[in-house]
mmCIF file of C-alpha atoms and ligand atoms in Angstrom:
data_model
loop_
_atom_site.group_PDB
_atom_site.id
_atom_site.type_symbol
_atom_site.label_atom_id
_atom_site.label_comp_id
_atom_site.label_asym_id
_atom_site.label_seq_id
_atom_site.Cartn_x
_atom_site.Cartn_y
_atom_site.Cartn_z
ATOM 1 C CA UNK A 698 0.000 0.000 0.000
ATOM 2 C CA UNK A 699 1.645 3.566 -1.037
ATOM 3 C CA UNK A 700 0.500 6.519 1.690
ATOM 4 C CA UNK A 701 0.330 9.422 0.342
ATOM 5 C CA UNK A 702 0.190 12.301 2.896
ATOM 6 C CA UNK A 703 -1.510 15.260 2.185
ATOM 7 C CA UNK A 704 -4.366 17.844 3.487
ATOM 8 C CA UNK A 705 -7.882 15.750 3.328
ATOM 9 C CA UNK A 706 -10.570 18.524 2.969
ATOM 10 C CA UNK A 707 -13.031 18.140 5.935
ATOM 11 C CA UNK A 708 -16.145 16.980 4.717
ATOM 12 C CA UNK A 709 -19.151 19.325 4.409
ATOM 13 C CA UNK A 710 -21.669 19.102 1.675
ATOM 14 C CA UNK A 711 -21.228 22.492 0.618
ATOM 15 C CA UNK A 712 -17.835 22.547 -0.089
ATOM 16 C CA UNK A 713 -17.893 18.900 -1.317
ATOM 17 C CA UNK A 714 -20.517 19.926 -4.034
ATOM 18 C CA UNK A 715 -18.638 23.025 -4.809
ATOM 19 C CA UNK A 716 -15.057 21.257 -5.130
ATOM 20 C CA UNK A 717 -16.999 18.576 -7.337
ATOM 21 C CA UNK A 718 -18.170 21.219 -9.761
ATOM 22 C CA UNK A 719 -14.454 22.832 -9.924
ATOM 23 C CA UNK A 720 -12.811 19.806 -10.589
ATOM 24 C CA UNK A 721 -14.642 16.656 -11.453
ATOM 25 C CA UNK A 722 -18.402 18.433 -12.309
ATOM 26 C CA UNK A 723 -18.660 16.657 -15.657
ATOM 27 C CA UNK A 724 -18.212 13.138 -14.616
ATOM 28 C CA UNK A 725 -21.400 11.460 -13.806
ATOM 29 C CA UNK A 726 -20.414 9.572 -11.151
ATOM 30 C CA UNK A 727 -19.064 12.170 -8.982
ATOM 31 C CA UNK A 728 -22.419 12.678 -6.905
ATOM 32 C CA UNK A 729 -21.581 9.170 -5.066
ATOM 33 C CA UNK A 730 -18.098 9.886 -4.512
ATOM 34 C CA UNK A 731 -15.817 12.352 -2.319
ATOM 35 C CA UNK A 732 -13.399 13.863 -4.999
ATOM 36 C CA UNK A 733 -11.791 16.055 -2.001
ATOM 37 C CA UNK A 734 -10.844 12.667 -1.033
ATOM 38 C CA UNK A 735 -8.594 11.398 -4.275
ATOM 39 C CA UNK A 736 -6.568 10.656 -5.163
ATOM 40 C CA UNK A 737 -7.426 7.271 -3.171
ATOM 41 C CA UNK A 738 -4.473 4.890 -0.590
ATOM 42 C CA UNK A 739 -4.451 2.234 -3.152
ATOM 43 C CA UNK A 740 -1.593 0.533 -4.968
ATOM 44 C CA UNK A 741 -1.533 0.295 -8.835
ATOM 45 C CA UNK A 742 -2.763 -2.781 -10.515
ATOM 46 C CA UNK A 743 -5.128 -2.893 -6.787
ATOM 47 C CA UNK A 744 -8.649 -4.570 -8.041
ATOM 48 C CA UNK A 745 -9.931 -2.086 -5.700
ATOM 49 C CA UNK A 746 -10.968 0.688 -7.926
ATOM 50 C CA UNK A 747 -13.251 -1.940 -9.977
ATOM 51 C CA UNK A 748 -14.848 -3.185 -7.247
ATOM 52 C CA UNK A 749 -15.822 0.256 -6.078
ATOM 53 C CA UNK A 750 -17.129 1.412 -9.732
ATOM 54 C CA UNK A 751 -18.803 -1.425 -10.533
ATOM 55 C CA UNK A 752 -20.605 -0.963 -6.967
ATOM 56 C CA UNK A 753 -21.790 2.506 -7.798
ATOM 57 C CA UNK A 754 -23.275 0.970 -10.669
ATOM 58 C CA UNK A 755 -25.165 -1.605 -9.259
ATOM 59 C CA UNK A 756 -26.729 1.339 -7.332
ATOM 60 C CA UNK A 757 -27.678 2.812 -10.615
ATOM 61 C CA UNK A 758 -28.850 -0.438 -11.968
ATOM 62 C CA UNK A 759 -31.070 -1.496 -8.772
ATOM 63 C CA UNK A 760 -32.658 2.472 -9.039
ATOM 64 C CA UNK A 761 -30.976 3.289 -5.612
ATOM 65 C CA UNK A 762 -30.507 7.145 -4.754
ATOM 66 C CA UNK A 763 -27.770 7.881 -2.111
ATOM 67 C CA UNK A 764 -30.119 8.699 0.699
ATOM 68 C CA UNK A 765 -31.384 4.540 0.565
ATOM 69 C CA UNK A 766 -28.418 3.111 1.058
ATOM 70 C CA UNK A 767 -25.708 3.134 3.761
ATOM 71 C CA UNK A 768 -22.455 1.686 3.383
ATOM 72 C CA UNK A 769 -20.264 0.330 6.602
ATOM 73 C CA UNK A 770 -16.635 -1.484 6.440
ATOM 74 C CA UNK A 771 -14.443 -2.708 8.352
ATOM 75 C CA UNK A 772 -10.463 -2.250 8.755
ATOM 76 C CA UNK A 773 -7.842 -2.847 5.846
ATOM 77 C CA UNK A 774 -7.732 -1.208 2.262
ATOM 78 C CA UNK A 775 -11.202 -2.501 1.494
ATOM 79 C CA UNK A 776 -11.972 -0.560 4.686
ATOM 80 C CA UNK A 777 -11.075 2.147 2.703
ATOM 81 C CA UNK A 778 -14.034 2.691 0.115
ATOM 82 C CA UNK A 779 -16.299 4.310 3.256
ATOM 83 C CA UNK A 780 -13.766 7.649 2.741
ATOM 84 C CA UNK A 781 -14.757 7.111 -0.662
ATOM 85 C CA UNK A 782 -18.429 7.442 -0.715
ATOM 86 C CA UNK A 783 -20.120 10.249 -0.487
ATOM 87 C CA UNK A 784 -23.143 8.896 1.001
ATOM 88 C CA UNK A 785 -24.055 7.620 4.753
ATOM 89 C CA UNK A 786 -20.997 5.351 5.443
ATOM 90 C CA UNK A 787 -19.223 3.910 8.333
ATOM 91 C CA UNK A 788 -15.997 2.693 8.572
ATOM 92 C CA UNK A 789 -15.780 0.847 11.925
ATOM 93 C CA UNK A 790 -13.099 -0.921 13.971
ATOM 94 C CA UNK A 791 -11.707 -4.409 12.741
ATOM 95 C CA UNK A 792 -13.921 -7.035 12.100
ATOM 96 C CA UNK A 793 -16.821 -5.209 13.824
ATOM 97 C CA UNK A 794 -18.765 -3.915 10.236
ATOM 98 C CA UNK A 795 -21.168 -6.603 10.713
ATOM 99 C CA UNK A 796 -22.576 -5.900 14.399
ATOM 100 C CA UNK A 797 -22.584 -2.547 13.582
ATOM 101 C CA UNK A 798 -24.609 -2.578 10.542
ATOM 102 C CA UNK A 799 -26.978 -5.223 12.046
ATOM 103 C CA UNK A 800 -28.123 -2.429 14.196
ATOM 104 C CA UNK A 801 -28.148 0.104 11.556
ATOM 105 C CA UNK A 802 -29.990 -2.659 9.592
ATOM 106 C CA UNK A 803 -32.884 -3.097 12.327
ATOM 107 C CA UNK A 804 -33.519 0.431 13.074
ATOM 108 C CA UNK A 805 -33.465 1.793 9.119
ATOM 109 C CA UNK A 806 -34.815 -0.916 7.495
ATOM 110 C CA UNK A 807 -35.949 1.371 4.729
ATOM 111 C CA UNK A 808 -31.991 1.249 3.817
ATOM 112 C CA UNK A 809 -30.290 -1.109 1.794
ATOM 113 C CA UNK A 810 -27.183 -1.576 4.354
ATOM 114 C CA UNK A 811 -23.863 -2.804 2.445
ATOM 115 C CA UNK A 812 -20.625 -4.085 4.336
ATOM 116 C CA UNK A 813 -18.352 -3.591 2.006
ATOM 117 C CA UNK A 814 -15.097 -5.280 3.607
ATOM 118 C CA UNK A 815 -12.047 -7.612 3.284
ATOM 119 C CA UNK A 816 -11.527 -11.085 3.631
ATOM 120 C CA UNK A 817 -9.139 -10.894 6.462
ATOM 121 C CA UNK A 818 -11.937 -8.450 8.241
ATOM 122 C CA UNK A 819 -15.000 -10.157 7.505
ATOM 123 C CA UNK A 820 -13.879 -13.557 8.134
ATOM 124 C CA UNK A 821 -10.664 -13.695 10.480
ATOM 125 C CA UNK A 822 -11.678 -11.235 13.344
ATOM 126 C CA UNK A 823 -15.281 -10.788 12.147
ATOM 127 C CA UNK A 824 -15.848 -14.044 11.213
ATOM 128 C CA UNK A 825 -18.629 -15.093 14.186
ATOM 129 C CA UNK A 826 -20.377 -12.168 13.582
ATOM 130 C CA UNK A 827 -20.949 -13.200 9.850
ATOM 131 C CA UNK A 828 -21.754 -16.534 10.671
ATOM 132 C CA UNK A 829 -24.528 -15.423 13.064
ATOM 133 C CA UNK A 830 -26.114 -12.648 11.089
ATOM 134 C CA UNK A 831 -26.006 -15.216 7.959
ATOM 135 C CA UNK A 832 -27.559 -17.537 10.550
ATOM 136 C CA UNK A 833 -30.343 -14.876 11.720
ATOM 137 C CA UNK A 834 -31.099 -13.632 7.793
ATOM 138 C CA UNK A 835 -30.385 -9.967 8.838
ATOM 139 C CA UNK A 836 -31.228 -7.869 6.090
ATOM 140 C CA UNK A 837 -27.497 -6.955 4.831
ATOM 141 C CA UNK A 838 -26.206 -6.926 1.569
ATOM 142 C CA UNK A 839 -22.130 -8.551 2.069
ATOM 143 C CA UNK A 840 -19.157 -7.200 -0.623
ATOM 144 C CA UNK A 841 -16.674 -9.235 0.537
ATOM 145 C CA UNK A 842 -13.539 -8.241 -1.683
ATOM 146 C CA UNK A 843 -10.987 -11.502 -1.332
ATOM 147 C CA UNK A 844 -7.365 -11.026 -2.879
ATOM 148 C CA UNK A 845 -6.127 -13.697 -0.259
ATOM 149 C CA UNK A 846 -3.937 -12.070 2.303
ATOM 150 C CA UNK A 847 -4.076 -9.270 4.556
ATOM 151 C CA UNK A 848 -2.871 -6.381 2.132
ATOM 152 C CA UNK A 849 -3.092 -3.236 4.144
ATOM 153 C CA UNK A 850 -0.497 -4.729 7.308
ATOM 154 C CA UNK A 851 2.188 -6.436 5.044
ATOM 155 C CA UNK A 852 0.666 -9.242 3.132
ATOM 156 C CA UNK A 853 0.478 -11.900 5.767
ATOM 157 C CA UNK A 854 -1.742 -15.218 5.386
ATOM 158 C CA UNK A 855 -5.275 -14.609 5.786
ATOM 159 C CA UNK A 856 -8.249 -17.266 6.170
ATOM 160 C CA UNK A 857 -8.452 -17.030 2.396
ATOM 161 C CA UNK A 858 -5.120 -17.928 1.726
ATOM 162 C CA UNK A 859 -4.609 -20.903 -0.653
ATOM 163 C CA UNK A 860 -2.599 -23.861 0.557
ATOM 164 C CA UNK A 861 1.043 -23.654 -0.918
ATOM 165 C CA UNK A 862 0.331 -19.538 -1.229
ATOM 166 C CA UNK A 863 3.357 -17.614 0.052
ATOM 167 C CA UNK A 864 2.915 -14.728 2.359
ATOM 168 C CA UNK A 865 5.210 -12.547 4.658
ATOM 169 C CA UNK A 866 4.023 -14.797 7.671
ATOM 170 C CA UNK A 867 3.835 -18.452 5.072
ATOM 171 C CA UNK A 868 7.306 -17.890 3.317
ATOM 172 C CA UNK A 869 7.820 -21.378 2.380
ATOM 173 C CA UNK A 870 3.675 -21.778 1.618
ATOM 174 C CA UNK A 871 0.866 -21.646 3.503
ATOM 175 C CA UNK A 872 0.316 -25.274 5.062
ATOM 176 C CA UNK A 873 -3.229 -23.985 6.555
ATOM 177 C CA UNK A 874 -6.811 -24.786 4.897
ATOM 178 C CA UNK A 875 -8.585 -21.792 3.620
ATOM 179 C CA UNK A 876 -12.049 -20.933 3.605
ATOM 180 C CA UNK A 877 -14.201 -21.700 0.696
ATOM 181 C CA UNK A 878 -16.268 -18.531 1.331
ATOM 182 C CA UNK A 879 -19.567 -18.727 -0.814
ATOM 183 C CA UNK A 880 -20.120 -22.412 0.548
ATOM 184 C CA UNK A 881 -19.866 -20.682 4.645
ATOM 185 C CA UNK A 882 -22.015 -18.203 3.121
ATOM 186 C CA UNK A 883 -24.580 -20.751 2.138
ATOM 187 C CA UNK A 884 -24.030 -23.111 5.076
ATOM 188 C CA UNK A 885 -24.636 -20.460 7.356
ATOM 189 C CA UNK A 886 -28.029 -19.192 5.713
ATOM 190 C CA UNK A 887 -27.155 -16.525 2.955
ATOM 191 C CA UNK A 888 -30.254 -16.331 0.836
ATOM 192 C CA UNK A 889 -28.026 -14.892 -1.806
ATOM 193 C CA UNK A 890 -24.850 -16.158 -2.871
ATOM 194 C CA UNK A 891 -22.190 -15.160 -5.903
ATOM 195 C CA UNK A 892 -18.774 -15.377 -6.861
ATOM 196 C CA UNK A 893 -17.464 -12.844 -9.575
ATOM 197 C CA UNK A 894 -13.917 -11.546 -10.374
ATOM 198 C CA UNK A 895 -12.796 -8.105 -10.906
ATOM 199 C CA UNK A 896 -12.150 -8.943 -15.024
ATOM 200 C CA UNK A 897 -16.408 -9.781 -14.994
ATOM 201 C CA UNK A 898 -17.415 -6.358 -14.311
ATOM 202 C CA UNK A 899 -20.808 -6.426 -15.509
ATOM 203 C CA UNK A 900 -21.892 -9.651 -14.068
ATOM 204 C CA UNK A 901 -20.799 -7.762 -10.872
ATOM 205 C CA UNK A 902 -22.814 -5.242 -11.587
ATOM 206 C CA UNK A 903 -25.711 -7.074 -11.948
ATOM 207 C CA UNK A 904 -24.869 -9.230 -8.660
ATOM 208 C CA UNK A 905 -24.958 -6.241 -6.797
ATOM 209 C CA UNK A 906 -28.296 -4.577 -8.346
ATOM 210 C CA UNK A 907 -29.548 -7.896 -7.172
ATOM 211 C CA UNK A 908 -28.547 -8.376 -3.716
ATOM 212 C CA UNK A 909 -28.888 -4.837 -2.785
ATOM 213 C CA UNK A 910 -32.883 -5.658 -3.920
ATOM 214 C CA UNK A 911 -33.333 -8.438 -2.279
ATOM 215 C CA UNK A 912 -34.596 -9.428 1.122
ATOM 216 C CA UNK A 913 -32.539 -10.861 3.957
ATOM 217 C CA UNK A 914 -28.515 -11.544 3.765
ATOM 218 C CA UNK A 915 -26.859 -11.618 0.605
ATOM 219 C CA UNK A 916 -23.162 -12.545 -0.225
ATOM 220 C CA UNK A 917 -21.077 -11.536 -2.922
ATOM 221 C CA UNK A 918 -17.427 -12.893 -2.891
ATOM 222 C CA UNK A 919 -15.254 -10.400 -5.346
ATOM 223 C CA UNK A 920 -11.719 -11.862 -6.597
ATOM 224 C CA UNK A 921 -9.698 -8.772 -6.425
ATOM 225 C CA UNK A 922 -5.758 -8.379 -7.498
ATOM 226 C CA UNK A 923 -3.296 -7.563 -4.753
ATOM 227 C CA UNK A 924 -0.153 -7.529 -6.959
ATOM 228 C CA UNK A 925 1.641 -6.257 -3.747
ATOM 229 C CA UNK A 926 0.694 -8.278 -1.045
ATOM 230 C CA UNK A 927 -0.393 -11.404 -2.689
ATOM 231 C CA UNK A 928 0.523 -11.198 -6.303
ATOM 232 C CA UNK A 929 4.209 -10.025 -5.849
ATOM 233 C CA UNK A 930 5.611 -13.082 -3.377
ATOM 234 C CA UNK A 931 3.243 -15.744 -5.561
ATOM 235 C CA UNK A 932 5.009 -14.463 -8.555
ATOM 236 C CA UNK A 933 1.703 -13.683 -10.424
ATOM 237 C CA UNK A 934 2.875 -10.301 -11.936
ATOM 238 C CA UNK A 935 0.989 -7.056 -11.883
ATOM 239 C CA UNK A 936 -2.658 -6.163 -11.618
ATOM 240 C CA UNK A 937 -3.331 -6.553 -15.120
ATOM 241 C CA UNK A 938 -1.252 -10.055 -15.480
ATOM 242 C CA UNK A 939 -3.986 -10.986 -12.168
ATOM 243 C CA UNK A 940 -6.841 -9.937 -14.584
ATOM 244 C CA UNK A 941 -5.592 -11.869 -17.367
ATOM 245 C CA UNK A 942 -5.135 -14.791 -14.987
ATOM 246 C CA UNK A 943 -8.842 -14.380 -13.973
ATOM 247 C CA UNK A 944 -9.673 -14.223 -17.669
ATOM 248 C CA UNK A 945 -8.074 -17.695 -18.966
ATOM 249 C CA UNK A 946 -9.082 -19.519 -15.333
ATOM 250 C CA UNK A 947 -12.542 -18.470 -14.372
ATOM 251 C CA UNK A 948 -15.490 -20.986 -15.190
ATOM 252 C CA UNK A 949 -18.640 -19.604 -15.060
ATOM 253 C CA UNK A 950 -20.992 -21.918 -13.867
ATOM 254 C CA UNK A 951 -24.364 -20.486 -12.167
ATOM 255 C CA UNK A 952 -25.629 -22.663 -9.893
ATOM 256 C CA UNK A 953 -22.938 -24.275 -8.722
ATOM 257 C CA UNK A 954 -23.001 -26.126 -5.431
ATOM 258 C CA UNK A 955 -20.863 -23.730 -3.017
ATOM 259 C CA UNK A 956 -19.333 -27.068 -1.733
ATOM 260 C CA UNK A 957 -17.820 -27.155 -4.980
ATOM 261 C CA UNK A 958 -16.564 -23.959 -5.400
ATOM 262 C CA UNK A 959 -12.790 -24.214 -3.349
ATOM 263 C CA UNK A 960 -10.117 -22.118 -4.914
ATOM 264 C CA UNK A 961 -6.169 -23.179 -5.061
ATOM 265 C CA UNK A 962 -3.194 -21.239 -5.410
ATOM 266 C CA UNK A 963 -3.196 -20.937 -9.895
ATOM 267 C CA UNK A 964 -5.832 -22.938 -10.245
ATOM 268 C CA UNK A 965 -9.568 -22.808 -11.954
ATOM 269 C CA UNK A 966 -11.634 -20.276 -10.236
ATOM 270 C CA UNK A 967 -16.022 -21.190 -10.228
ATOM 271 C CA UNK A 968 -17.568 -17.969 -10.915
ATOM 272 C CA UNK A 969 -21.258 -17.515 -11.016
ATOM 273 C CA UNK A 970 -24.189 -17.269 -8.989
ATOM 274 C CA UNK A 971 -24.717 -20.031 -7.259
ATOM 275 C CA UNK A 972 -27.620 -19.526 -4.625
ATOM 276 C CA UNK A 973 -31.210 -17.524 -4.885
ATOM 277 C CA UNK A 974 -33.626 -18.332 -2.439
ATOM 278 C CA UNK A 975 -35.904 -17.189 0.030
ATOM 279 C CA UNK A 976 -36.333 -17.466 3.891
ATOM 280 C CA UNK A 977 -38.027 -15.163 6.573
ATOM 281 C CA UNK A 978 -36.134 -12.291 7.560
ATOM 282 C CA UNK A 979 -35.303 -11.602 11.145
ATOM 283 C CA UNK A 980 -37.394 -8.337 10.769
ATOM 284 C CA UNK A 981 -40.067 -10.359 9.647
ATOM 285 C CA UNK A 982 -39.950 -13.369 12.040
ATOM 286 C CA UNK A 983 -39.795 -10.765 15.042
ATOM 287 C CA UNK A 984 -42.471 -8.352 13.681
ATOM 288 C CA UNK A 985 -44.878 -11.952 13.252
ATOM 289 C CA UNK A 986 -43.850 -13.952 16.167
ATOM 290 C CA UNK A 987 -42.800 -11.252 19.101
ATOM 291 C CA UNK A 988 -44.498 -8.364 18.108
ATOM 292 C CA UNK A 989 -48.204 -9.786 17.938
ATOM 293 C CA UNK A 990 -47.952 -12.006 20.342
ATOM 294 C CA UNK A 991 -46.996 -9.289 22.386
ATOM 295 C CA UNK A 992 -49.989 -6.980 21.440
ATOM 296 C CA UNK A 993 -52.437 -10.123 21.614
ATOM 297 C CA UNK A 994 -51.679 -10.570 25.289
ATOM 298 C CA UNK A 995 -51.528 -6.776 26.197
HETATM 299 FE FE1 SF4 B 1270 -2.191 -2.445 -2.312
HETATM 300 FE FE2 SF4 B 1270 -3.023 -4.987 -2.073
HETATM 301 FE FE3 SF4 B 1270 -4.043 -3.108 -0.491
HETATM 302 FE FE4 SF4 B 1270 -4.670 -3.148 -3.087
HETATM 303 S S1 SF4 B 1270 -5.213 -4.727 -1.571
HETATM 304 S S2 SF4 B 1270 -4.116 -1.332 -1.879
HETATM 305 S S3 SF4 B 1270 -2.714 -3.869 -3.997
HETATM 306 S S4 SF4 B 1270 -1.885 -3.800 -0.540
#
C-alpha cells in the first residue's frame, strides 16, 4: 500500500458539491463519490478501484438514490471505500462492520445496508459475527472483496489464503486450509450467494443490483488483485497479469453447489451465482412472532 500524505478537505456538503463542480463536475459519477478525497491509498494494478465502480453501478442499476443506502466497512484497504463514498458510510473498527450494521440494519430498514469489507476483516476477526447474522437472515447486503492475504499490514496469510500460497508470515507456503467462502455463506443461511472476479465487471454489476434488492442476507465474494501483497511473493505479476489470470481460469458456472466452489493457489476459479432463495427475515420473524404475540396478550 503507497501513503500518500496530504491535506484531506473536511467533509461538508457544501464545499464537497462546490469542489466537485471545480474539478470533477462533468463526470457522472461524482455525486456518489468524495473527490476532495482522491486521489485514493491504493496501490496500482489494486482490483480495488473496480470493485468500487462497478458498486456505484449496481446502485444505478437497482434504481438506488444515495439517501437509501448506507455503506459500513471494516479495517484494511477494502476498509477504505467508506472515505470514498459520499453517502451515509461507516468505517468501523476491525472485524466489527457486521454488528454494527446489524443495528443500523434493524432500526433503518428502509436502507439497503452494504458491508463492504475484506476477507481478512469479515472472516478472520469478524468471522462469528458473519456466521450469526447469515444464521439470523439480517437484512445486509455482504461485498466481501478476497485477494487472499491481509494487504493493508504487510501481506500476511489470511483465512483465504490458498494452501502452498506464500505470504510474509507463510514464506515457504501456507500449510493452513482456507475458507471456501460462498459455501460458509450458504451453510450459514445466505439467501443470496455469488462469486465474480474483478475482469467480470458487468456480471458484478448485476450481482450487486440484485442483492442490494433483495430481502434478507446476501453474499457476494469479489476476486480482487493484490499484486503487492499477494501477487508479488506468488510471482503472479501485476494487476493486469492478475486480470488476465482471472480471464483464462474463471469458469462460469451459475448454480454451482458452493461445496464445490474451493479455490487453489493458480488454479480454476467457479464464478457464477450459485444460490437464490428465500427465507423469513429476522425483521419479519420478530415483527410476526414477538411483536403480535406481544400486542395479543396486552
Ligand atoms: Fe495495495 Fe493490495 Fe491493499 Fe490493493 S489490496 S491497496 S494492492 S496492498
Amino acid at each position: 500500500m503507497r501513503i500518500r500524505y496530504q491535506p484531506i478537505v473536511p467533509y461538508d456538503p457544501q464545499t464537497t458539491c462546490r469542489i466537485k463542480e471545480e474539478q470533477h463536475g462533468l463526470h457522472p459519477d461524482d455525486i456518489y463519490l468524495k473527490p476532495g478525497r482522491i486521489p485514493h491509498i491504493w496501490c496500482p494494478g489494486c482490483g480495488l478501484g473496480v470493485v468500487l465502480h462497478t458498486y456505484i453501478n449496481g446502485l444505478k442499476m437497482a434504481g438506488l438514490q444515495v439517501d437509501q443506502v448506507a455503506v459500513v466497512s471494516g479495517i484494511g484497504c477494502t476498509g477504505r471505500v467508506a472515505g470514498y463514498l459520499d453517502m451515509d458510510t461507516y468505517h468501523t473498527t476491525h472485524g466489527r462492520a457486521i454488528p454494527f450494521a446489524t443495528g443500523l440494519a434493524l432500526v433503518r430498514p428502509d436502507l439497503a445496508v452494504t458491508v463492504f469489507s475484506g476477507d481478512g476483516d469479515l472472516f478472520a476477526i469478524g468471522g462469528n459475527h458473519f456466521i450469526h447474522a447469515a444464521r439470523r437472515n439480517i437484512n445486509l447486503k455482504i461485498l466481501c472483496v478476497n485477494n487472499f492475504n491481509y494487504g493493508m499490514t504487510g501481506g500476511q496469510a489470511a483465512p483465504t489464503t490458498p494452501v502452498a500460497a506464500r505470504t510474509t508470515t507463510t514464506p515457504y507456503g501456507n500449510f493452513e486450509h482456507s475458507f471456501n467462502l460462498p459455501f460458509l455463506a450458504y451453510a450459514s443461511g445466505a439467501v443470496y450467494v455469488a462469486r465474480w472476479t474483478t475482469f467480470h465487471a458487468r456480471h458484478l454489476v448485476t450481482a450487486i443490483a440484485e442483492s442490494l434488492t433483495k430481502k434478507g442476507f446476501t453474499f457476494i465474494e469479489v476476486i480482487s488483485p493484490c499484486p503487492i501483497g499477494y501477487g508479488r511473493p506468488n510471482k503472479l505479476g501485476s494487476g493486469l497479469d492478475e486480470m488476465k489470470f482471472y480471464r483464462e481460469n474463471s469458469l462460469v458456472q451459475n448454480g454451482t453447489d458452493p461445496r464445490e466452489a474451493d479455490i487453489g493457489l493458480k488454479g480454476k476459479i467457479i464464478v457464477g451465482k450459485f444460490i437464490d432463495q428465500s427465507r423469513p427475515t429476522f425483521d419479519e420473524l420478530y415483527t410476526e412472532n414477538i411483536l403480535s404475540k406481544f400486542k395479543r396478550e396486552n
